[in-house]
Coordinates of C-alpha atoms and ligand atoms in Angstrom, one line a residue:
M1 CA -23.6 -12.4 14.8
S2 CA -25.2 -9.7 12.7
S3 CA -27.8 -7.3 14.1
V4 CA -30.0 -4.5 13.0
A5 CA -31.0 -1.7 15.4
T6 CA -33.7 0.8 14.5
N7 CA -36.0 3.3 16.2
G8 CA -34.0 4.0 19.3
Q9 CA -33.0 0.4 20.0
A10 CA -29.6 -0.2 21.6
T11 CA -27.0 0.1 18.8
G12 CA -23.8 -0.8 20.6
L13 CA -22.4 2.5 19.6
E14 CA -23.7 4.5 22.7
H15 CA -20.4 4.2 24.5
L16 CA -18.8 6.2 21.6
G17 CA -21.4 8.9 21.9
I18 CA -23.0 8.0 18.5
E19 CA -26.7 8.4 19.0
G20 CA -29.8 9.1 17.0
A21 CA -28.9 7.0 13.9
A22 CA -32.0 5.9 11.9
A23 CA -30.6 2.3 11.8
V24 CA -27.4 0.5 12.6
Y25 CA -26.5 -2.6 10.7
R26 CA -23.8 -4.5 12.5
N27 CA -21.6 -7.2 11.0
L28 CA -23.8 -7.9 8.0
N29 CA -22.3 -10.6 5.8
E30 CA -21.3 -10.2 2.2
A31 CA -24.6 -11.2 0.7
A32 CA -26.6 -8.8 2.9
L33 CA -24.2 -5.9 2.3
Y34 CA -24.5 -6.5 -1.5
E35 CA -28.2 -6.3 -1.2
E36 CA -28.1 -3.1 0.9
A37 CA -25.6 -1.4 -1.5
V38 CA -27.7 -2.2 -4.6
K39 CA -31.0 -1.3 -2.9
R40 CA -29.5 2.2 -2.0
G41 CA -28.3 2.7 -5.6
E42 CA -24.7 2.8 -4.4
G43 CA -23.5 0.4 -7.1
E44 CA -24.5 -1.9 -10.0
I45 CA -23.9 -5.5 -10.7
A46 CA -21.6 -6.5 -13.6
E47 CA -21.6 -9.6 -15.7
G48 CA -20.5 -12.5 -13.5
G49 CA -21.5 -10.7 -10.3
P50 CA -19.0 -8.0 -9.2
L51 CA -20.3 -4.9 -7.6
V52 CA -19.3 -1.8 -9.6
V53 CA -19.1 1.5 -7.7
K54 CA -17.9 5.1 -8.6
T55 CA -16.2 7.3 -6.1
G56 CA -16.6 10.7 -7.8
L57 CA -14.0 13.4 -7.2
H58 CA -11.5 11.3 -5.2
T59 CA -10.2 8.2 -7.0
G60 CA -7.1 7.9 -4.9
R61 CA -5.8 8.6 -1.4
S62 CA -5.8 12.3 -0.3
A63 CA -2.4 12.2 1.4
N64 CA -2.3 15.9 1.9
D65 CA -5.6 15.9 3.8
K66 CA -4.4 13.6 6.5
F67 CA -3.8 15.1 10.0
T68 CA -2.6 13.6 13.3
V69 CA -3.5 15.0 16.7
R70 CA -0.4 16.5 18.3
D71 CA -0.5 16.0 22.1
E72 CA 1.5 14.5 25.0
T73 CA 0.8 11.0 23.5
T74 CA 2.3 11.8 20.2
E75 CA 4.6 14.7 20.8
D76 CA 7.8 12.6 21.0
T77 CA 6.8 9.6 19.0
V78 CA 5.5 11.0 15.7
W79 CA 7.8 12.5 13.0
W80 CA 6.2 15.9 12.7
E81 CA 8.3 16.9 9.7
K82 CA 6.3 14.6 7.5
N83 CA 3.0 14.2 9.4
A84 CA 0.7 17.2 9.4
S85 CA -0.7 18.0 12.9
M86 CA -4.0 19.1 14.3
T87 CA -4.9 20.2 17.8
P88 CA -6.9 18.1 20.3
G89 CA -9.5 20.9 20.2
Q90 CA -9.8 20.7 16.4
F91 CA -10.3 17.0 16.6
A92 CA -12.9 17.4 19.3
A93 CA -14.8 19.8 17.1
L94 CA -14.6 17.5 14.2
W95 CA -15.9 14.6 16.3
E96 CA -18.9 16.7 17.5
D97 CA -19.7 17.5 13.9
F98 CA -19.3 13.9 12.9
K99 CA -21.8 12.8 15.6
T100 CA -24.3 15.5 14.4
H101 CA -23.9 14.4 10.8
M102 CA -24.7 10.7 11.8
K103 CA -28.0 11.6 13.3
G104 CA -30.9 10.2 11.3
K105 CA -28.5 8.3 9.0
E106 CA -28.3 4.5 8.5
L107 CA -24.9 3.2 9.5
F108 CA -23.1 0.0 8.7
V109 CA -20.7 -1.3 11.3
Q110 CA -18.1 -4.1 11.1
D111 CA -16.0 -5.6 13.9
L112 CA -12.8 -6.8 12.4
F113 CA -9.1 -7.6 13.1
G114 CA -6.0 -6.0 11.7
G115 CA -3.3 -8.7 11.9
A116 CA -3.2 -12.4 11.4
D117 CA -0.8 -12.9 14.4
L118 CA -2.9 -13.6 17.5
D119 CA -0.2 -11.9 19.6
H120 CA -0.2 -8.7 17.7
R121 CA -3.7 -8.3 16.1
L122 CA -5.8 -5.2 16.6
P123 CA -9.5 -5.4 17.0
V124 CA -11.1 -2.4 15.2
T125 CA -14.7 -1.2 14.8
I126 CA -15.4 0.4 11.4
V127 CA -18.5 2.7 11.1
N128 CA -19.6 3.4 7.6
E129 CA -22.2 5.6 5.9
L130 CA -22.0 3.5 2.7
A131 CA -22.9 -0.2 2.6
W132 CA -20.3 -0.8 -0.1
H133 CA -17.6 0.7 2.1
N134 CA -18.6 -1.7 4.8
L135 CA -18.4 -4.6 2.3
F136 CA -15.0 -3.3 1.1
I137 CA -13.5 -3.3 4.6
R138 CA -15.0 -6.7 5.4
H139 CA -13.2 -8.0 2.4
L140 CA -9.9 -6.2 3.2
L141 CA -9.5 -6.9 6.9
R142 CA -9.6 -10.1 8.9
R143 CA -13.1 -11.4 9.6
P144 CA -13.5 -12.8 13.2
E145 CA -14.9 -16.2 13.8
A146 CA -18.4 -16.1 15.3
H147 CA -17.1 -17.0 18.8
E148 CA -14.6 -14.2 18.6
L149 CA -17.4 -11.6 18.3
N150 CA -18.8 -12.6 21.7
D151 CA -16.0 -10.8 23.6
F152 CA -14.9 -8.5 20.8
E153 CA -13.4 -5.3 22.3
A154 CA -12.3 -2.7 19.7
Q155 CA -9.1 -0.9 20.5
F156 CA -9.6 1.6 17.7
T157 CA -12.7 3.0 16.0
I158 CA -12.7 4.3 12.4
V159 CA -15.7 6.4 11.2
N160 CA -16.0 7.1 7.5
L161 CA -18.6 9.6 6.3
P162 CA -18.1 10.5 2.6
S163 CA -20.9 13.0 2.7
F164 CA -19.4 15.0 5.5
K165 CA -17.7 18.2 4.5
A166 CA -14.8 19.4 6.7
D167 CA -14.3 23.1 7.5
P168 CA -10.7 24.3 7.3
A169 CA -11.5 27.2 9.7
R170 CA -13.0 24.9 12.4
H171 CA -11.1 21.7 11.9
G172 CA -7.7 23.0 10.9
C173 CA -7.7 21.1 7.6
R174 CA -7.1 22.4 4.0
S175 CA -10.2 21.3 2.2
E176 CA -13.5 19.6 2.7
T177 CA -11.7 16.3 2.8
I178 CA -10.1 15.1 6.0
I179 CA -8.5 12.0 7.5
A180 CA -8.0 12.8 11.2
V181 CA -6.0 10.4 13.4
D182 CA -6.1 10.6 17.2
F183 CA -3.9 8.0 18.9
N184 CA -5.0 9.2 22.3
R185 CA -8.7 8.8 21.7
R186 CA -7.9 5.8 19.5
M187 CA -10.1 7.1 16.6
V188 CA -9.7 7.9 12.9
L189 CA -12.3 10.1 11.3
I190 CA -12.5 10.1 7.5
G191 CA -14.8 12.7 5.7
G192 CA -15.3 14.1 2.3
T193 CA -14.0 11.3 0.2
S194 CA -15.5 8.0 -1.1
Y195 CA -12.2 6.4 -2.2
A196 CA -12.3 3.1 -0.2
G197 CA -8.5 2.8 0.2
E198 CA -8.5 5.5 2.9
T199 CA -10.0 3.0 5.4
K200 CA -7.6 0.2 4.9
K201 CA -4.6 2.6 5.0
S202 CA -5.9 4.1 8.2
V203 CA -5.7 0.7 9.9
F204 CA -2.2 0.4 8.5
T205 CA -1.3 3.8 9.9
I206 CA -2.4 2.7 13.4
L207 CA -0.4 -0.5 13.2
N208 CA 2.6 1.3 11.9
Y209 CA 2.4 3.5 15.0
L210 CA 1.7 0.7 17.6
L211 CA 3.8 -2.2 16.5
P212 CA 7.3 -0.8 16.6
A213 CA 6.8 -0.1 20.3
K214 CA 6.4 -3.9 20.7
G215 CA 9.5 -4.6 18.5
V216 CA 7.4 -5.7 15.6
M217 CA 8.3 -4.3 12.1
P218 CA 5.3 -3.1 10.1
M219 CA 5.8 -3.0 6.3
H220 CA 4.2 -1.7 3.1
C221 CA 4.9 -4.9 1.3
S222 CA 3.4 -8.1 -0.2
V223 CA 4.5 -11.5 0.9
N224 CA 4.4 -15.0 -0.6
T225 CA 5.9 -18.3 0.2
T226 CA 6.2 -21.9 -1.0
E227 CA 5.3 -25.4 0.4
N228 CA 8.6 -25.6 2.2
D229 CA 8.1 -22.0 3.4
N230 CA 10.7 -20.2 1.3
A231 CA 9.1 -16.8 2.2
A232 CA 9.7 -13.5 0.4
I233 CA 8.9 -9.9 1.2
F234 CA 8.2 -7.4 -1.7
F235 CA 8.4 -3.8 -0.6
G236 CA 7.3 -1.1 -3.0
L237 CA 5.3 2.1 -3.4
S238 CA 2.0 2.2 -5.2
G239 CA 2.0 0.8 -8.6
T240 CA 5.4 -0.9 -8.4
G241 CA 4.0 -4.5 -8.5
K242 CA 3.4 -5.7 -5.0
T243 CA 0.0 -7.1 -5.9
T244 CA 0.8 -8.2 -9.4
L245 CA 4.0 -10.1 -8.5
S246 CA 2.9 -11.6 -5.2
A247 CA 0.0 -13.4 -7.1
D248 CA 2.1 -16.1 -8.8
A249 CA 0.7 -19.5 -9.6
S250 CA 3.9 -21.2 -8.4
R251 CA 3.8 -19.6 -4.9
T252 CA 1.4 -19.2 -2.0
L253 CA 0.0 -15.7 -1.5
V254 CA 0.2 -14.5 2.1
G255 CA -0.9 -10.9 1.3
D256 CA -0.6 -8.1 -1.2
D257 CA 0.0 -4.9 0.7
E258 CA 0.6 -4.8 4.5
H259 CA 2.5 -7.1 6.8
G260 CA 4.2 -7.4 10.1
W261 CA 7.5 -9.1 10.9
S262 CA 8.0 -10.5 14.4
E263 CA 9.8 -13.3 16.2
N264 CA 7.0 -15.6 15.0
G265 CA 7.7 -14.8 11.3
L266 CA 5.6 -12.8 8.8
F267 CA 1.9 -12.1 9.1
N268 CA -0.6 -10.3 6.9
F269 CA -2.4 -7.4 8.5
E270 CA -5.3 -7.9 6.0
G271 CA -7.7 -10.6 4.8
G272 CA -8.1 -9.3 1.3
C273 CA -6.5 -7.6 -1.6
Y274 CA -6.9 -4.3 -3.4
A275 CA -5.6 -4.6 -7.0
K276 CA -5.1 -2.1 -9.7
M277 CA -7.5 -2.9 -12.5
I278 CA -6.4 -0.5 -15.3
R279 CA -5.4 -2.5 -18.4
L280 CA -5.3 -5.7 -16.4
S281 CA -4.3 -8.5 -18.7
A282 CA -5.8 -12.0 -18.5
E283 CA -2.6 -13.5 -19.8
A284 CA -0.1 -11.7 -17.6
E285 CA -2.2 -11.7 -14.4
P286 CA -4.7 -14.6 -14.7
E287 CA -5.4 -15.0 -10.9
I288 CA -6.3 -11.3 -10.5
F289 CA -8.2 -11.1 -13.8
A290 CA -10.5 -14.0 -12.6
T291 CA -11.7 -11.9 -9.7
T292 CA -13.3 -9.4 -12.1
K293 CA -15.7 -12.2 -13.2
Q294 CA -16.7 -13.2 -9.6
W295 CA -19.5 -12.4 -7.3
G296 CA -18.2 -10.5 -4.3
T297 CA -15.5 -8.4 -5.9
V298 CA -16.0 -4.7 -5.4
L299 CA -14.8 -2.8 -8.5
E300 CA -14.1 0.9 -7.9
N301 CA -14.2 3.3 -10.9
V302 CA -14.0 0.5 -13.4
V303 CA -16.1 1.4 -16.5
M304 CA -19.0 -0.9 -17.3
D305 CA -21.5 -0.8 -20.2
P306 CA -24.9 -0.2 -18.4
V307 CA -26.7 -2.4 -20.9
T308 CA -24.5 -5.4 -21.6
R309 CA -22.9 -5.2 -18.1
K310 CA -19.5 -5.9 -19.6
L311 CA -16.4 -4.3 -18.1
D312 CA -13.9 -2.2 -20.0
L313 CA -10.7 -2.5 -18.0
D314 CA -8.8 -0.4 -20.5
D315 CA -11.1 2.6 -20.0
A316 CA -9.5 5.2 -17.7
T317 CA -12.3 7.7 -18.0
L318 CA -13.3 7.4 -14.4
A319 CA -9.8 6.8 -13.0
E320 CA -6.3 5.7 -13.9
N321 CA -6.3 4.2 -10.4
S322 CA -9.3 1.9 -10.9
R323 CA -9.4 -0.9 -8.2
G324 CA -10.8 -4.3 -7.4
A325 CA -11.2 -5.4 -3.8
Y326 CA -11.7 -9.1 -3.0
P327 CA -11.2 -11.5 0.0
I328 CA -7.8 -13.2 -0.3
H329 CA -9.4 -16.6 -0.8
A330 CA -10.5 -15.3 -4.2
I331 CA -6.9 -16.0 -5.3
P332 CA -6.6 -19.8 -5.8
N333 CA -3.3 -20.3 -4.1
A334 CA -3.7 -18.0 -1.1
S335 CA -2.6 -18.9 2.4
A336 CA -5.4 -19.9 4.8
T337 CA -3.7 -18.5 7.8
G338 CA -2.1 -15.2 6.6
R339 CA 1.1 -16.3 8.3
C340 CA 4.4 -17.8 7.3
G341 CA 7.9 -18.3 8.7
Q342 CA 11.0 -16.0 8.6
P343 CA 11.8 -14.7 5.1
R344 CA 14.8 -15.8 3.1
N345 CA 14.6 -13.0 0.5
L346 CA 13.6 -9.4 0.6
V347 CA 12.8 -7.5 -2.6
M348 CA 12.5 -3.8 -3.0
L349 CA 10.4 -3.0 -6.0
T350 CA 10.7 0.3 -7.9
C351 CA 9.0 1.5 -11.0
D352 CA 11.9 3.5 -12.5
A353 CA 10.4 5.6 -15.3
Y354 CA 13.9 7.0 -16.1
G355 CA 14.8 3.6 -17.5
V356 CA 18.1 3.7 -15.5
M357 CA 17.8 1.0 -12.9
P358 CA 18.6 -2.6 -13.9
P359 CA 15.7 -5.1 -13.8
I360 CA 17.3 -6.8 -10.8
A361 CA 20.3 -6.2 -8.5
K362 CA 21.7 -7.8 -5.4
L363 CA 21.9 -5.4 -2.5
T364 CA 24.3 -5.5 0.5
P365 CA 22.7 -4.9 3.9
A366 CA 24.0 -1.3 3.8
Q367 CA 22.5 -0.8 0.3
A368 CA 19.2 -2.3 1.5
M369 CA 19.1 0.2 4.4
Y370 CA 19.9 3.0 2.0
H371 CA 17.2 2.1 -0.5
F372 CA 14.6 1.4 2.3
L373 CA 15.1 4.9 3.7
S374 CA 15.1 6.4 0.2
G375 CA 11.9 4.6 -0.9
Y376 CA 12.4 5.5 -4.6
T377 CA 9.9 5.1 -7.4
A378 CA 8.9 7.3 -10.3
K379 CA 5.5 8.5 -11.4
V380 CA 4.6 8.9 -15.0
A381 CA 2.5 11.6 -16.4
G382 CA -0.4 9.2 -16.7
T383 CA -2.4 9.3 -19.9
E384 CA -1.8 13.0 -20.8
K385 CA -0.5 13.4 -24.3
G386 CA 2.9 15.0 -24.9
V387 CA 4.1 14.8 -21.2
K388 CA 7.3 12.9 -21.4
E389 CA 9.1 13.7 -18.2
P390 CA 8.7 11.2 -15.3
T391 CA 8.8 12.5 -11.7
A392 CA 11.0 10.9 -9.1
T393 CA 9.2 10.1 -5.8
F394 CA 11.1 9.3 -2.6
S395 CA 8.8 8.0 0.1
A396 CA 10.6 6.8 3.3
C397 CA 10.2 3.1 4.0
F398 CA 8.2 2.7 0.7
G399 CA 5.2 4.1 2.6
G400 CA 5.8 7.7 3.9
P401 CA 2.1 8.7 4.0
F402 CA 1.3 5.8 6.5
M403 CA 4.4 5.9 8.7
P404 CA 3.8 8.1 11.8
R405 CA 7.3 7.4 13.3
H406 CA 10.7 8.6 12.1
P407 CA 12.0 6.4 9.2
A408 CA 15.2 5.6 11.2
E409 CA 13.0 3.7 13.8
Y410 CA 11.6 1.4 11.1
G411 CA 15.1 1.2 9.6
A412 CA 16.7 0.1 12.8
L413 CA 14.1 -2.7 13.3
L414 CA 14.6 -3.8 9.7
R415 CA 18.3 -3.8 9.9
E416 CA 18.2 -6.1 13.0
L417 CA 15.7 -8.5 11.4
I418 CA 17.7 -8.8 8.1
A419 CA 20.9 -9.6 10.1
E420 CA 19.2 -12.0 12.5
H421 CA 17.6 -14.1 9.8
D422 CA 20.4 -13.6 7.2
V423 CA 18.0 -12.4 4.6
D424 CA 19.2 -11.8 1.0
C425 CA 18.1 -8.4 -0.4
W426 CA 17.3 -7.4 -4.0
L427 CA 16.3 -4.4 -5.9
V428 CA 13.9 -5.0 -8.8
N429 CA 12.9 -2.4 -11.4
T430 CA 9.5 -3.0 -12.8
G431 CA 9.6 0.3 -14.7
W432 CA 11.1 1.3 -18.0
T433 CA 13.7 -0.3 -20.2
S434 CA 15.1 0.6 -23.6
G435 CA 14.8 4.2 -22.8
A436 CA 12.9 6.3 -20.3
Y437 CA 9.1 6.8 -20.2
G438 CA 8.1 8.3 -23.5
T439 CA 10.8 6.5 -25.6
G440 CA 11.2 3.0 -24.0
H441 CA 8.7 0.6 -22.7
R442 CA 7.6 -1.0 -19.4
M443 CA 9.5 -4.1 -18.3
P444 CA 7.6 -7.2 -19.5
I445 CA 5.9 -8.9 -16.5
K446 CA 7.2 -12.2 -17.7
A447 CA 10.8 -11.1 -17.5
T448 CA 10.3 -9.7 -14.0
R449 CA 8.7 -12.9 -12.9
T450 CA 11.6 -15.0 -14.3
L451 CA 14.2 -12.9 -12.6
L452 CA 12.3 -12.9 -9.3
N453 CA 11.9 -16.7 -9.4
A454 CA 15.7 -17.1 -10.0
A455 CA 16.3 -14.9 -6.9
L456 CA 13.8 -16.6 -4.7
D457 CA 14.8 -20.2 -5.6
G458 CA 18.5 -19.4 -4.8
S459 CA 19.9 -20.0 -8.3
L460 CA 20.6 -16.3 -9.0
K461 CA 23.2 -16.2 -6.2
N462 CA 25.4 -18.4 -8.4
A463 CA 25.2 -16.1 -11.5
T464 CA 28.1 -13.9 -12.6
Y465 CA 27.7 -10.2 -11.6
R466 CA 29.0 -6.8 -12.6
E467 CA 29.0 -3.8 -10.4
D468 CA 26.6 -1.0 -11.5
P469 CA 28.8 2.1 -12.0
N470 CA 26.2 4.5 -10.7
F471 CA 24.5 2.6 -7.9
G472 CA 27.3 0.3 -6.8
F473 CA 25.0 -2.7 -6.5
M474 CA 25.8 -6.0 -8.2
V475 CA 23.8 -6.9 -11.4
P476 CA 23.7 -10.4 -12.9
T477 CA 25.1 -10.5 -16.4
S478 CA 23.1 -13.5 -17.6
V479 CA 20.0 -15.3 -16.3
P480 CA 18.4 -18.3 -18.1
G481 CA 15.1 -17.4 -19.7
V482 CA 15.7 -13.6 -20.1
D483 CA 17.5 -11.7 -22.8
D484 CA 21.0 -10.8 -21.5
Q485 CA 20.6 -7.3 -23.0
I486 CA 17.9 -6.2 -20.6
L487 CA 20.1 -7.0 -17.7
N488 CA 22.3 -4.0 -18.7
P489 CA 20.0 -1.1 -19.1
R490 CA 22.6 1.1 -20.8
S491 CA 22.9 -1.4 -23.6
T492 CA 19.1 -1.2 -24.2
W493 CA 19.2 2.6 -24.9
A494 CA 19.8 3.8 -28.4
D495 CA 22.1 6.5 -27.1
G496 CA 24.5 5.3 -24.3
D497 CA 25.5 8.9 -23.5
A498 CA 21.9 9.9 -22.9
Y499 CA 21.7 6.9 -20.5
D500 CA 24.7 8.2 -18.6
V501 CA 23.2 11.6 -18.2
Q502 CA 19.9 10.2 -17.0
A503 CA 21.6 7.9 -14.5
A504 CA 23.7 10.8 -13.2
R505 CA 20.6 12.9 -12.7
L506 CA 18.8 10.1 -10.8
A507 CA 21.9 9.5 -8.6
A508 CA 22.0 13.2 -7.8
M509 CA 18.3 13.1 -6.8
F510 CA 19.0 10.2 -4.4
I511 CA 21.8 12.2 -2.8
E512 CA 19.7 15.3 -2.4
N513 CA 16.8 13.3 -0.9
F514 CA 19.0 11.4 1.5
A515 CA 20.5 14.5 3.1
K516 CA 17.8 14.6 5.7
Y517 CA 18.8 11.2 7.1
E518 CA 22.5 11.8 7.4
D519 CA 22.3 12.6 11.1
H520 CA 20.1 9.6 11.8
V521 CA 22.0 6.7 10.2
A522 CA 25.4 5.0 10.6
P523 CA 28.2 6.1 8.3
Y524 CA 28.2 2.7 6.5
V525 CA 24.6 3.4 5.3
I526 CA 25.6 6.8 3.9
A527 CA 28.5 5.1 2.2
A528 CA 26.0 3.0 0.3
A529 CA 24.8 6.0 -1.7
P530 CA 25.0 6.1 -5.5
R531 CA 28.0 7.8 -7.1
V532 CA 27.2 10.8 -9.2
N533 CA 28.9 10.8 -12.6
Q534 CA 29.8 14.5 -12.5
A535 CA 31.0 14.6 -16.2
A536 CA 27.6 13.3 -17.4
L537 CA 25.7 15.6 -15.0
S538 CA 27.5 18.7 -16.3
R539 CA 26.7 17.6 -19.9
F540 CA 23.1 17.7 -18.8
A541 CA 23.5 21.2 -17.3
A542 CA 25.1 22.4 -20.5
E543 CA 22.3 21.1 -22.7
Ligands
LIG1 N1 7.2 -5.8 -15.0 C1 6.1 -5.5 -14.3 N2 6.0 -6.0 -13.0 C2 4.9 -5.7 -12.2 N3 3.9 -4.9 -12.7 C3 3.9 -4.5 -13.9 C4 5.0 -4.7 -14.8 N4 4.7 -4.2 -16.0 C5 3.5 -3.6 -15.9 N5 3.0 -3.8 -14.6 C6 1.7 -3.2 -14.2 O1 2.0 -2.3 -13.1 C7 1.0 -2.3 -12.1 C8 1.5 -2.8 -10.8 O2 0.5 -2.5 -9.8 P1 0.3 -3.3 -8.5 O3 -1.2 -3.3 -8.2 O4 0.9 -4.6 -8.4 O5 1.0 -2.3 -7.5 P2 1.1 -2.3 -6.0 O6 2.6 -2.2 -5.6 O7 0.4 -3.4 -5.4 O8 0.5 -0.9 -5.6 P3 -0.5 -0.4 -4.4 O9 0.3 -0.3 -3.2 O10 -1.1 0.8 -4.9 O11 -1.6 -1.5 -4.3 C9 -0.1 -3.3 -12.6 O12 -1.1 -2.6 -13.3 C10 0.7 -4.2 -13.6 O13 -0.1 -4.7 -14.6
LIG2 O1 -4.1 2.5 -0.4 C1 -4.2 2.7 -1.6 O2 -4.9 3.7 -2.1 C2 -3.5 1.8 -2.5 C3 -2.2 1.5 -2.0 O3 -2.0 0.4 -1.6 C4 -1.2 2.5 -2.1 O4 -1.5 3.6 -2.6 O5 -0.1 2.3 -1.6
LIG3 MN1 -1.4 -3.3 -4.4

């Protein structure tokens, strides 16, 4: 039940040491939070009803401002090479300063679950300074039934104060922005950023730490299924198509970003979606587009005409990473439970801006392990003119910034689950074709969907395949409904030699990145590495 505490009334936050707030609004529903957000000038209402907000300086996650407390709890369980540390003393000072900062402020609190599987879900309390942040996280996580709130006992608390400014000298951080994770105190403190994604990815970080200890695999992936439960997992880094491709009219959406895989099957950690809005097309993504016309959707950094209240989804002035947050039932064919059975297919999405990877390839279990640990995608220069060079990104487990443990731990869990459930693995490139970024173009969404559907319905297994000379995986030569040519990326390039050079460069980047795992994985995984075409590579060096 919702409650409001003012003027020294009991707030339910005393046990945390949070005292002196001007008011505490607990578990307000969507309508009430809308009203509070608008009343406070936090956002404006667009045509059709969405709440439009701006986040200012930070329009994406601040991965370099995230710190984990290093103590006896975490010393041997966190991978310190890729997780920046802070001391328990620095965290204690930060928490004191957070409590001071909250005095006299109005706070919005939600009690929610992370995880649709009753055996593995995590009750969390989220304390927000902003009403719209509270609405966002209510959309994104799993809302308890009224009776579940009676004996709700949070196992973690997340406090998010965008107006707080961290102090590098006192808190051990590097800027005024901080995301501080303390697994011993069971708290996450977020300060100095209004980008809402930080909160949902903090819950993800916690689950990524806790679940492997119970033998449950946490994954940065989307999941969808069918009436007869032909479930599929789509791994991928940001912008590779998890949200876009999992919302498919012919399949049931389980979730778009974070899932667990246990003996019971797959389960969503969340109860909502967080979709990229930039240049969203009504034709290619009708289900997601419809949410931009609905009451309830929170639109972050989407440009709106203040008079007509019409949205311009093509305008990247506020952010290239503009976002829409909505409860999962805003998508017509979403799962009511957030759960499904064991997957039959596992897809690794990559947005290869070099235009080298084929649009789909079949992976052996060893290749799947290799690509899971590599976590490859490429970032493009965005909208800047004249910048033609993409940048390769390797992010372990397709989610480095949210994975506290060593990638080999997640890898070992995944390997066992793939083998136990005999899952078919695929690599899908949603990035460039007919040349690299700057010359070619992005893979048409329609082609990607057709190829995926052939993989998921089993028909693609009967196609004829060729072996990719660089990556060693098997690539279909013909698939009904798509142009044969795009299946062979080299043939889409105007200059085949230029393709070979680019492919050799990418293969070499994979090898270089993978060196750090060689002591942690079995030889058969190392053997699944790409082969570097040395002749092509030396042509590049000579150029
Ligand atoms: N062939 C394609 N397949 C998938 N997405 C494509 C394709 N071509 C272009 N896109 C665009 O790429 C973007 C994919 O973003 P999406 O939101 O699905 O990424 P995501 O994996 O969910 O990322 P995040 O983890 O940040 O939420 C969308 O803007 C989509 O319109
Ligand atoms: O969390 C976010 O900001 C969006 C997201 O899913 C990602 O970046 O992987
Ligand atoms: Mn997404």
